[in-house]
Amino acid sequence: MLTVDFDLLDVRPGLDFLDAGCGGGRHAFEAYRRGARVVAMDYDLAECKKVVYSFSSASRGSDVLGEWRMVHGDVILHPFKDESFDRVICAEVCEHLHEDLRTLKGLTRLLKSGGRMAITVPTTFSEAIYGVIEPFYFENPGGHVRIFTPWELAAKIRAAGLKIYAIRHAHGFHTPYWLLRCIFGLEDEGHPISSSYKKFLDMAIMSPFMTRFERKVMDKICPKSIIFYAWKP
């Protein structure tokens, strides 16, 4: 389940690729599958260990062409030199940070000239409606600390020194799921209605037809994420 369109980001074999705040590593693994030299980085040590396990298992396949390494690090205080990467992804990270502009400027410095970055955050509508229904949505430790408007994030991306070349939306099927979780209790993952929709969601992710329907219909009606694609002059 990818948030970023890798064709639009133009991820190709041999590129140096950073997934900053990689979480479970889904974007890092896709870049690796496409032949990039991947650095996956996350602050959560438990997530890092999961990603290492996934990459180690995948490395034994003969159809994977890339290289990978895992870094336990911080998107603000990272250990990399300037202009180290051709592509950078910062997916669903900025909404967790108060120092978002500092983060974007730091990641921009890591990009080579002409390099591309994808930045994704939850949409304004989805976050606002969740917060109205369940105020605790913004009180979880390590959770979201802010709601972005598209104009605010676009202005900060430009202030970081990048030029936006595309904007897309994703995960229209996920918005109802989190809406149901907020209605029936964030702590109650096993509520019959929420869990039933989760089963549908798992099925939809694996279905080519439902994936196309999500992109053509649901992503226009109720997207969960907005994605900015930008490049460094």
PDB file of C-alpha atoms in Angstrom:
ATOM      1  CA  MET A   1       0.000   0.000   0.000  1.00  0.00           C
ATOM      2  CA  LEU A   2       1.967   2.956  -1.321  1.00  0.00           C
ATOM      3  CA  THR A   3       1.078   6.580  -0.705  1.00  0.00           C
ATOM      4  CA  VAL A   4       3.635   7.925  -3.196  1.00  0.00           C
ATOM      5  CA  ASP A   5       3.452   7.369  -6.963  1.00  0.00           C
ATOM      6  CA  PHE A   6       6.926   6.057  -7.795  1.00  0.00           C
ATOM      7  CA  ASP A   7       6.507   6.694 -11.504  1.00  0.00           C
ATOM      8  CA  LEU A   8       5.679  10.340 -10.835  1.00  0.00           C
ATOM      9  CA  LEU A   9       8.660  10.548  -8.476  1.00  0.00           C
ATOM     10  CA  ASP A  10      10.729   8.870 -11.216  1.00  0.00           C
ATOM     11  CA  VAL A  11      12.469   6.249  -9.095  1.00  0.00           C
ATOM     12  CA  ARG A  12      14.947   4.328 -11.256  1.00  0.00           C
ATOM     13  CA  PRO A  13      17.780   1.807 -10.827  1.00  0.00           C
ATOM     14  CA  GLY A  14      20.999   3.227  -9.454  1.00  0.00           C
ATOM     15  CA  LEU A  15      19.507   6.294  -7.754  1.00  0.00           C
ATOM     16  CA  ASP A  16      20.372   7.132  -4.148  1.00  0.00           C
ATOM     17  CA  PHE A  17      17.080   7.056  -2.259  1.00  0.00           C
ATOM     18  CA  LEU A  18      16.178   8.114   1.313  1.00  0.00           C
ATOM     19  CA  ASP A  19      12.948   7.152   3.052  1.00  0.00           C
ATOM     20  CA  ALA A  20      12.980   9.632   5.947  1.00  0.00           C
ATOM     21  CA  GLY A  21      10.674   8.351   8.662  1.00  0.00           C
ATOM     22  CA  CYS A  22      10.149   5.041   6.906  1.00  0.00           C
ATOM     23  CA  GLY A  23       7.842   3.411   9.464  1.00  0.00           C
ATOM     24  CA  GLY A  24       7.261  -0.154   8.340  1.00  0.00           C
ATOM     25  CA  GLY A  25       9.354   0.447   5.219  1.00  0.00           C
ATOM     26  CA  ARG A  26       6.760   0.100   2.454  1.00  0.00           C
ATOM     27  CA  HIS A  27       8.204   2.947   0.352  1.00  0.00           C
ATOM     28  CA  ALA A  28      11.798   1.944   1.029  1.00  0.00           C
ATOM     29  CA  PHE A  29      11.067  -1.583  -0.133  1.00  0.00           C
ATOM     30  CA  GLU A  30       9.419  -0.390  -3.362  1.00  0.00           C
ATOM     31  CA  ALA A  31      12.474   1.753  -4.159  1.00  0.00           C
ATOM     32  CA  TYR A  32      14.682  -1.260  -3.433  1.00  0.00           C
ATOM     33  CA  ARG A  33      12.545  -3.420  -5.702  1.00  0.00           C
ATOM     34  CA  ARG A  34      13.043  -0.847  -8.462  1.00  0.00           C
ATOM     35  CA  GLY A  35      16.806  -1.033  -8.167  1.00  0.00           C
ATOM     36  CA  ALA A  36      17.629   2.078  -6.122  1.00  0.00           C
ATOM     37  CA  ARG A  37      20.331   2.329  -3.460  1.00  0.00           C
ATOM     38  CA  VAL A  38      18.028   2.697  -0.477  1.00  0.00           C
ATOM     39  CA  VAL A  39      18.546   4.185   2.959  1.00  0.00           C
ATOM     40  CA  ALA A  40      15.570   3.570   5.255  1.00  0.00           C
ATOM     41  CA  MET A  41      15.590   5.747   8.386  1.00  0.00           C
ATOM     42  CA  ASP A  42      13.262   5.878  11.363  1.00  0.00           C
ATOM     43  CA  TYR A  43      13.348   7.124  14.949  1.00  0.00           C
ATOM     44  CA  ASP A  44      11.410   4.105  16.260  1.00  0.00           C
ATOM     45  CA  LEU A  45      13.879   1.314  16.971  1.00  0.00           C
ATOM     46  CA  ALA A  46      11.136  -1.333  16.910  1.00  0.00           C
ATOM     47  CA  GLU A  47      10.154  -0.265  13.378  1.00  0.00           C
ATOM     48  CA  CYS A  48      13.817  -0.337  12.328  1.00  0.00           C
ATOM     49  CA  LYS A  49      14.114  -3.951  13.437  1.00  0.00           C
ATOM     50  CA  LYS A  50      10.988  -4.904  11.453  1.00  0.00           C
ATOM     51  CA  VAL A  51      12.342  -3.215   8.332  1.00  0.00           C
ATOM     52  CA  VAL A  52      15.695  -4.986   8.669  1.00  0.00           C
ATOM     53  CA  TYR A  53      13.896  -8.315   8.913  1.00  0.00           C
ATOM     54  CA  SER A  54      11.783  -7.547   5.816  1.00  0.00           C
ATOM     55  CA  PHE A  55      14.779  -6.447   3.764  1.00  0.00           C
ATOM     56  CA  SER A  56      16.863  -9.399   4.890  1.00  0.00           C
ATOM     57  CA  SER A  57      14.122 -11.776   3.772  1.00  0.00           C
ATOM     58  CA  ALA A  58      13.641  -9.994   0.433  1.00  0.00           C
ATOM     59  CA  SER A  59      17.379  -9.874  -0.277  1.00  0.00           C
ATOM     60  CA  ARG A  60      17.353 -13.603  -0.874  1.00  0.00           C
ATOM     61  CA  GLY A  61      15.101 -13.127  -3.934  1.00  0.00           C
ATOM     62  CA  SER A  62      16.675 -13.053  -7.385  1.00  0.00           C
ATOM     63  CA  ASP A  63      14.343 -10.380  -8.799  1.00  0.00           C
ATOM     64  CA  VAL A  64      15.525  -7.550  -6.508  1.00  0.00           C
ATOM     65  CA  LEU A  65      18.224  -5.324  -7.985  1.00  0.00           C
ATOM     66  CA  GLY A  66      18.792  -2.584  -5.410  1.00  0.00           C
ATOM     67  CA  GLU A  67      20.921  -2.074  -2.319  1.00  0.00           C
ATOM     68  CA  TRP A  68      19.724  -1.200   1.175  1.00  0.00           C
ATOM     69  CA  ARG A  69      20.767  -0.130   4.630  1.00  0.00           C
ATOM     70  CA  MET A  70      18.789   0.751   7.745  1.00  0.00           C
ATOM     71  CA  VAL A  71      19.559   3.806   9.866  1.00  0.00           C
ATOM     72  CA  HIS A  72      18.159   4.429  13.330  1.00  0.00           C
ATOM     73  CA  GLY A  73      17.962   8.194  13.101  1.00  0.00           C
ATOM     74  CA  ASP A  74      16.040  11.450  13.333  1.00  0.00           C
ATOM     75  CA  VAL A  75      14.598  13.399  10.391  1.00  0.00           C
ATOM     76  CA  ILE A  76      15.853  16.615  12.029  1.00  0.00           C
ATOM     77  CA  LEU A  77      19.267  15.499  13.336  1.00  0.00           C
ATOM     78  CA  HIS A  78      20.199  13.044  10.596  1.00  0.00           C
ATOM     79  CA  PRO A  79      23.760  11.760   9.967  1.00  0.00           C
ATOM     80  CA  PHE A  80      23.997  12.440   6.213  1.00  0.00           C
ATOM     81  CA  LYS A  81      26.076  14.867   4.151  1.00  0.00           C
ATOM     82  CA  ASP A  82      24.444  17.510   1.984  1.00  0.00           C
ATOM     83  CA  GLU A  83      23.467  16.449  -1.543  1.00  0.00           C
ATOM     84  CA  SER A  84      23.633  12.735  -0.750  1.00  0.00           C
ATOM     85  CA  PHE A  85      20.400  11.608  -2.410  1.00  0.00           C
ATOM     86  CA  ASP A  86      18.639  11.733  -5.782  1.00  0.00           C
ATOM     87  CA  ARG A  87      15.222  11.009  -4.279  1.00  0.00           C
ATOM     88  CA  VAL A  88      13.753  11.600  -0.807  1.00  0.00           C
ATOM     89  CA  ILE A  89      10.391  10.573   0.613  1.00  0.00           C
ATOM     90  CA  CYS A  90       8.955  12.077   3.788  1.00  0.00           C
ATOM     91  CA  ALA A  91       5.629  10.262   4.105  1.00  0.00           C
ATOM     92  CA  GLU A  92       3.171  10.950   6.947  1.00  0.00           C
ATOM     93  CA  VAL A  93       5.889  12.508   9.117  1.00  0.00           C
ATOM     94  CA  CYS A  94       5.439  16.296   9.221  1.00  0.00           C
ATOM     95  CA  GLU A  95       2.095  16.087  11.041  1.00  0.00           C
ATOM     96  CA  HIS A  96       4.005  14.572  13.981  1.00  0.00           C
ATOM     97  CA  LEU A  97       6.469  17.467  14.199  1.00  0.00           C
ATOM     98  CA  HIS A  98       6.450  21.015  15.518  1.00  0.00           C
ATOM     99  CA  GLU A  99       9.671  21.797  13.616  1.00  0.00           C
ATOM    100  CA  ASP A 100       8.264  20.967  10.196  1.00  0.00           C
ATOM    101  CA  LEU A 101       9.968  23.762   8.234  1.00  0.00           C
ATOM    102  CA  ARG A 102      13.329  22.930   9.805  1.00  0.00           C
ATOM    103  CA  THR A 103      12.787  19.318   8.782  1.00  0.00           C
ATOM    104  CA  LEU A 104      11.913  20.219   5.191  1.00  0.00           C
ATOM    105  CA  LYS A 105      14.933  22.517   4.872  1.00  0.00           C
ATOM    106  CA  GLY A 106      17.216  19.815   6.241  1.00  0.00           C
ATOM    107  CA  LEU A 107      15.859  17.183   3.845  1.00  0.00           C
ATOM    108  CA  THR A 108      16.184  19.622   0.947  1.00  0.00           C
ATOM    109  CA  ARG A 109      19.877  20.015   1.730  1.00  0.00           C
ATOM    110  CA  LEU A 110      20.239  16.255   1.382  1.00  0.00           C
ATOM    111  CA  LEU A 111      18.890  16.349  -2.178  1.00  0.00           C
ATOM    112  CA  LYS A 112      21.265  16.616  -5.098  1.00  0.00           C
ATOM    113  CA  SER A 113      20.582  19.417  -7.575  1.00  0.00           C
ATOM    114  CA  GLY A 114      17.708  18.309  -9.792  1.00  0.00           C
ATOM    115  CA  GLY A 115      16.677  15.725  -7.207  1.00  0.00           C
ATOM    116  CA  ARG A 116      13.049  15.052  -6.340  1.00  0.00           C
ATOM    117  CA  MET A 117      11.150  14.770  -3.064  1.00  0.00           C
ATOM    118  CA  ALA A 118       7.675  13.527  -2.154  1.00  0.00           C
ATOM    119  CA  ILE A 119       6.074  14.910   1.009  1.00  0.00           C
ATOM    120  CA  THR A 120       2.784  13.466   2.246  1.00  0.00           C
ATOM    121  CA  VAL A 121       0.485  14.454   5.129  1.00  0.00           C
ATOM    122  CA  PRO A 122      -3.129  13.679   6.074  1.00  0.00           C
ATOM    123  CA  THR A 123      -5.724  15.871   4.381  1.00  0.00           C
ATOM    124  CA  THR A 124      -7.220  18.830   6.220  1.00  0.00           C
ATOM    125  CA  PHE A 125     -10.769  17.475   6.078  1.00  0.00           C
ATOM    126  CA  SER A 126      -9.978  13.998   7.353  1.00  0.00           C
ATOM    127  CA  GLU A 127      -7.940  15.277  10.307  1.00  0.00           C
ATOM    128  CA  ALA A 128     -10.478  17.962  11.221  1.00  0.00           C
ATOM    129  CA  ILE A 129     -13.453  15.593  11.220  1.00  0.00           C
ATOM    130  CA  TYR A 130     -11.580  13.023  13.304  1.00  0.00           C
ATOM    131  CA  GLY A 131     -10.664  15.689  15.850  1.00  0.00           C
ATOM    132  CA  VAL A 132     -14.275  16.870  16.133  1.00  0.00           C
ATOM    133  CA  ILE A 133     -15.625  13.364  16.698  1.00  0.00           C
ATOM    134  CA  GLU A 134     -12.823  12.128  18.961  1.00  0.00           C
ATOM    135  CA  PRO A 135     -10.625  14.811  20.599  1.00  0.00           C
ATOM    136  CA  PHE A 136      -8.365  12.046  21.928  1.00  0.00           C
ATOM    137  CA  TYR A 137      -7.270  11.505  18.293  1.00  0.00           C
ATOM    138  CA  PHE A 138      -4.698  14.280  18.818  1.00  0.00           C
ATOM    139  CA  GLU A 139      -3.725  13.211  22.332  1.00  0.00           C
ATOM    140  CA  ASN A 140      -2.084   9.862  21.584  1.00  0.00           C
ATOM    141  CA  PRO A 141       1.628   9.781  22.517  1.00  0.00           C
ATOM    142  CA  GLY A 142       3.644  10.116  19.328  1.00  0.00           C
ATOM    143  CA  GLY A 143       0.500  11.050  17.419  1.00  0.00           C
ATOM    144  CA  HIS A 144      -0.410  13.990  15.232  1.00  0.00           C
ATOM    145  CA  VAL A 145       0.282  17.434  16.651  1.00  0.00           C
ATOM    146  CA  ARG A 146      -1.061  19.609  13.821  1.00  0.00           C
ATOM    147  CA  ILE A 147      -3.414  19.841  10.858  1.00  0.00           C
ATOM    148  CA  PHE A 148      -1.971  21.130   7.583  1.00  0.00           C
ATOM    149  CA  THR A 149      -3.850  23.036   4.942  1.00  0.00           C
ATOM    150  CA  PRO A 150      -2.531  22.417   1.419  1.00  0.00           C
ATOM    151  CA  TRP A 151      -1.590  26.092   1.110  1.00  0.00           C
ATOM    152  CA  GLU A 152       0.425  26.053   4.321  1.00  0.00           C
ATOM    153  CA  LEU A 153       2.395  22.963   3.378  1.00  0.00           C
ATOM    154  CA  ALA A 154       2.957  24.214  -0.177  1.00  0.00           C
ATOM    155  CA  ALA A 155       4.337  27.494   1.187  1.00  0.00           C
ATOM    156  CA  LYS A 156       6.710  25.648   3.522  1.00  0.00           C
ATOM    157  CA  ILE A 157       7.915  23.356   0.744  1.00  0.00           C
ATOM    158  CA  ARG A 158       8.734  26.400  -1.381  1.00  0.00           C
ATOM    159  CA  ALA A 159      10.373  28.123   1.598  1.00  0.00           C
ATOM    160  CA  ALA A 160      12.608  25.073   1.974  1.00  0.00           C
ATOM    161  CA  GLY A 161      13.936  25.738  -1.538  1.00  0.00           C
ATOM    162  CA  LEU A 162      11.885  23.285  -3.605  1.00  0.00           C
ATOM    163  CA  LYS A 163       9.629  23.744  -6.637  1.00  0.00           C
ATOM    164  CA  ILE A 164       6.337  21.819  -6.639  1.00  0.00           C
ATOM    165  CA  TYR A 165       5.593  20.006  -9.892  1.00  0.00           C
ATOM    166  CA  ALA A 166       2.579  17.846  -8.939  1.00  0.00           C
ATOM    167  CA  ILE A 167      -0.033  17.327  -6.225  1.00  0.00           C
ATOM    168  CA  ARG A 168      -2.015  14.117  -5.788  1.00  0.00           C
ATOM    169  CA  HIS A 169      -4.336  12.455  -3.248  1.00  0.00           C
ATOM    170  CA  ALA A 170      -4.466   8.888  -1.930  1.00  0.00           C
ATOM    171  CA  HIS A 171      -6.139   6.348   0.369  1.00  0.00           C
ATOM    172  CA  GLY A 172      -9.795   7.267  -0.086  1.00  0.00           C
ATOM    173  CA  PHE A 173     -10.857   3.931   1.427  1.00  0.00           C
ATOM    174  CA  HIS A 174      -8.907   4.656   4.614  1.00  0.00           C
ATOM    175  CA  THR A 175     -10.839   7.802   5.539  1.00  0.00           C
ATOM    176  CA  PRO A 176     -14.050   5.911   6.447  1.00  0.00           C
ATOM    177  CA  TYR A 177     -12.034   3.405   8.466  1.00  0.00           C
ATOM    178  CA  TRP A 178     -10.562   6.048  10.774  1.00  0.00           C
ATOM    179  CA  LEU A 179     -13.915   7.793  10.913  1.00  0.00           C
ATOM    180  CA  LEU A 180     -15.449   4.571  12.234  1.00  0.00           C
ATOM    181  CA  ARG A 181     -12.575   4.163  14.687  1.00  0.00           C
ATOM    182  CA  CYS A 182     -13.225   7.660  16.038  1.00  0.00           C
ATOM    183  CA  ILE A 183     -16.966   7.033  16.318  1.00  0.00           C
ATOM    184  CA  PHE A 184     -16.719   3.645  18.028  1.00  0.00           C
ATOM    185  CA  GLY A 185     -13.536   4.232  20.015  1.00  0.00           C
ATOM    186  CA  LEU A 186      -9.895   4.520  18.994  1.00  0.00           C
ATOM    187  CA  GLU A 187      -8.906   2.073  21.692  1.00  0.00           C
ATOM    188  CA  ASP A 188     -11.449  -0.531  20.574  1.00  0.00           C
ATOM    189  CA  GLU A 189      -9.908  -1.973  17.394  1.00  0.00           C
ATOM    190  CA  GLY A 190     -12.131  -5.009  17.755  1.00  0.00           C
ATOM    191  CA  HIS A 191     -15.484  -3.221  17.529  1.00  0.00           C
ATOM    192  CA  PRO A 192     -17.674  -5.254  15.124  1.00  0.00           C
ATOM    193  CA  ILE A 193     -18.289  -2.359  12.719  1.00  0.00           C
ATOM    194  CA  SER A 194     -14.696  -1.121  12.668  1.00  0.00           C
ATOM    195  CA  SER A 195     -13.258  -4.610  12.330  1.00  0.00           C
ATOM    196  CA  SER A 196     -15.727  -5.482   9.542  1.00  0.00           C
ATOM    197  CA  TYR A 197     -14.646  -2.449   7.564  1.00  0.00           C
ATOM    198  CA  LYS A 198     -11.000  -3.373   8.232  1.00  0.00           C
ATOM    199  CA  LYS A 199     -11.611  -6.734   6.571  1.00  0.00           C
ATOM    200  CA  PHE A 200     -13.091  -4.950   3.563  1.00  0.00           C
ATOM    201  CA  LEU A 201     -10.092  -2.593   3.514  1.00  0.00           C
ATOM    202  CA  ASP A 202      -7.640  -5.485   3.516  1.00  0.00           C
ATOM    203  CA  MET A 203      -9.538  -7.047   0.616  1.00  0.00           C
ATOM    204  CA  ALA A 204      -9.676  -3.757  -1.316  1.00  0.00           C
ATOM    205  CA  ILE A 205      -5.905  -3.234  -1.005  1.00  0.00           C
ATOM    206  CA  MET A 206      -5.308  -6.593  -2.700  1.00  0.00           C
ATOM    207  CA  SER A 207      -7.895  -6.091  -5.477  1.00  0.00           C
ATOM    208  CA  PRO A 208      -6.776  -4.395  -8.739  1.00  0.00           C
ATOM    209  CA  PHE A 209     -10.383  -3.385  -9.468  1.00  0.00           C
ATOM    210  CA  MET A 210     -10.907  -1.823  -6.032  1.00  0.00           C
ATOM    211  CA  THR A 211      -7.525  -0.096  -6.270  1.00  0.00           C
ATOM    212  CA  ARG A 212      -8.561   1.525  -9.559  1.00  0.00           C
ATOM    213  CA  PHE A 213     -11.935   2.494  -8.064  1.00  0.00           C
ATOM    214  CA  GLU A 214     -10.196   4.066  -5.087  1.00  0.00           C
ATOM    215  CA  ARG A 215      -7.910   6.138  -7.304  1.00  0.00           C
ATOM    216  CA  LYS A 216     -10.610   7.269  -9.722  1.00  0.00           C
ATOM    217  CA  VAL A 217     -13.471   7.832  -7.251  1.00  0.00           C
ATOM    218  CA  MET A 218     -12.635   7.636  -3.535  1.00  0.00           C
ATOM    219  CA  ASP A 219      -9.394   9.624  -3.772  1.00  0.00           C
ATOM    220  CA  LYS A 220     -11.425  12.470  -5.269  1.00  0.00           C
ATOM    221  CA  ILE A 221     -14.269  12.280  -2.734  1.00  0.00           C
ATOM    222  CA  CYS A 222     -12.566  11.627   0.613  1.00  0.00           C
ATOM    223  CA  PRO A 223      -8.772  11.178   0.358  1.00  0.00           C
ATOM    224  CA  LYS A 224      -6.858  10.375   3.528  1.00  0.00           C
ATOM    225  CA  SER A 225      -3.522  11.772   2.298  1.00  0.00           C
ATOM    226  CA  ILE A 226      -2.267  14.584   0.095  1.00  0.00           C
ATOM    227  CA  ILE A 227       1.076  14.192  -1.671  1.00  0.00           C
ATOM    228  CA  PHE A 228       3.304  17.024  -2.896  1.00  0.00           C
ATOM    229  CA  TYR A 229       5.978  16.236  -5.498  1.00  0.00           C
ATOM    230  CA  ALA A 230       8.794  18.769  -5.690  1.00  0.00           C
ATOM    231  CA  TRP A 231      12.277  19.113  -7.168  1.00  0.00           C
ATOM    232  CA  LYS A 232      15.418  20.978  -6.175  1.00  0.00           C
ATOM    233  CA  PRO A 233      16.660  23.571  -8.697  1.00  0.00           C
TER     234      PRO A 233
END
